[in-house]
Amino acid sequence: MNSSDFPILKEKIYNSDLVYLDNAATTQKPQVVIDAISYAYSHFNANVHRGVHHLSQLATKHHENARKKVGDFLGTDNPSEIIFTKGTTDSINLLAFSLGEEFIKTGDEIVVSALEHHSNIVPWQMLCKRKQARLKVIPLKTDLSIDIDAFKSLLTEKTKIVSIAHVSNVLGIINPIEEIIRIAHSRGILVCVDAAQSAPHLPINVKSIDCDFLAFSAHKIYGPTGVGVLYGKQELLSKIPPYQGGGEMISHVSFDHTTYNELPYKFEAGTPDFIGSFALAKALDYLQEIGVEKVKNHEAELIDYAQAELKKIEGVIIYALSLPKAGVISFNIKDQHPYDVGMLLDQQGVAVRTGHHCAEPLIDLLCVPGTIRLSVALYNSKEDIDKFVSALKKALLLLRK
Ligand code: PLP
């Protein structure tokens, strides 16, 4: 599907065609996004907001249109609910700080799951340390799905926020976030969704799932690096204090007293990445023109196909084999270190990721040194999977000699 739109896919790696299957780490960029960055610097580079001159107003218009585009992509028509950040990590740090300042006190509880990325663990841990609060972890069942009964019994009147990945970056499992949000809300608990691995693969509507906050990264959804998004319900964002101080986030400053800007600028201290937001909007346009539903189905087919092909190889252990997945498969080969397999795949032009995938607690739970992770994007094809499988077989012939 549309691989010719992505110039990097024509690169040769050690004289082999590139087979890029590390999309969960970052996706490649279509020419329209690459061109957008060049166009922005060539035609409207000027600092946004405050400027009276034409270029500044043009840059501001593009930046604010990008905010509307992101809102439209996530299903909110209120651009004040869209905060531009540097990425998912930045979004969650912002939230953990600002929410923590207003809502978390000694003895309160914050809940995450056992399969989170470090970005959705450490900011909450830091908050717990700051406020003498407690981090609680939803366990997984033996099939590695979220244990909903255990989740319910973790919640107490002290639980203030649940923060959970929509899709696991290690296992690809799609978590039942609507159910989790319903359960949490029925007890007055807020929910943040880490959508870093779902936004590129699944349709998301923040209003219909009713999450309180949601974060994703542009670079994982065909957009540029250094840009991310935090969605938050307006009534909540307006109650919590700013994260960082500086230009843009103020309405008036004196040495005695400073007042803060309105939403969403209150959370956007300093010059925003207005080139990046423009390019992100182009990436979302690109994805939506193809159709998120079509991409979802295409990738689901690739995941099913890859799992079926992997199952035929002796010694392959696929994690969470029977669970619904989006974009990602993690596996190991009996008696082989994932790193050795990854290296030998790389030598044949196949890019996968090996290691703990920034989710050490989950890797510890699996009792392995790491996994081999294959992750797909809209431009991958069955042919890519075939090349990967054939490279894997060659690697195993070498390793098992
Ligand atoms: N959350 C999940 C589930 C991820 O997969 C990642 C990145 O891999 C992140 C958060 C962090 O994203 P970023 O590094 O773009 O901030």
XYZ file of N, CA, C and O and ligand atoms in Angstrom, residues 24-25 87-90 92 117 119 165 167-169 194 196-197 217 219-220, ligand 1:
92
model
N 7.068 0.606 15.250
C 6.616 1.009 16.589
C 7.619 1.975 17.213
O 7.266 2.771 18.085
N 8.876 1.898 16.779
C 9.890 2.833 17.293
C 9.722 4.184 16.618
O 9.642 5.224 17.281
N 6.161 15.169 22.429
C 5.920 13.750 22.154
C 5.106 13.152 23.297
O 4.751 13.855 24.261
N 4.854 11.866 23.201
C 4.061 11.205 24.240
C 4.717 11.349 25.611
O 4.043 11.622 26.611
N 6.034 11.165 25.654
C 6.753 11.259 26.930
C 6.529 12.633 27.552
O 6.226 12.752 28.751
N 6.678 13.657 26.742
C 6.491 15.029 27.216
C 5.045 15.239 27.679
O 4.793 15.875 28.713
N 2.943 13.042 28.869
C 2.633 12.365 30.137
C 3.351 13.055 31.301
O 2.802 13.182 32.397
N 4.938 1.245 28.818
C 6.223 1.825 28.405
C 6.752 2.656 29.583
O 5.967 3.195 30.364
N 7.678 5.511 29.707
C 7.096 6.867 29.679
C 5.781 6.960 30.421
O 5.335 8.054 30.756
N -1.851 2.199 28.541
C -1.625 2.160 27.091
C -2.860 1.605 26.389
O -3.451 0.627 26.856
N -2.545 0.449 23.223
C -1.918 -0.714 22.584
C -0.523 -0.878 23.181
O 0.221 0.103 23.292
N -0.177 -2.099 23.560
C 1.149 -2.357 24.146
C 2.238 -2.264 23.079
O 2.133 -2.908 22.032
N 3.274 -1.491 23.388
C 4.362 -1.339 22.400
C 5.215 -2.597 22.312
O 5.958 -2.768 21.352
N -2.485 6.297 26.928
C -1.246 6.423 26.150
C -1.542 5.820 24.775
O -1.593 4.591 24.620
N 0.279 6.211 22.033
C 1.456 6.242 21.148
C 1.405 5.115 20.121
O 1.788 5.303 18.963
N 0.923 3.940 20.547
C 0.912 2.799 19.620
C -0.463 2.512 19.033
O -0.615 1.549 18.290
N 2.458 10.578 19.752
C 3.660 11.196 19.175
C 3.518 11.284 17.659
O 3.171 10.287 17.015
N 5.906 11.390 15.430
C 6.874 10.604 14.644
C 6.468 9.143 14.480
O 7.018 8.442 13.635
N 5.500 8.694 15.291
C 5.045 7.302 15.150
C 3.857 7.212 14.199
O 3.293 6.148 13.994
N 4.226 5.058 25.076
C 4.322 4.022 24.243
C 3.297 2.933 24.306
C 5.366 3.967 23.317
O 5.466 2.929 22.484
C 6.299 5.017 23.277
C 7.448 4.967 22.341
O 7.855 3.935 21.892
C 6.138 6.090 24.153
C 5.099 6.072 25.043
C 7.091 7.242 24.135
O 6.993 7.931 22.935
P 8.022 9.116 22.589
O 9.391 8.520 22.740
O 7.682 9.491 21.197
O 7.769 10.200 23.580
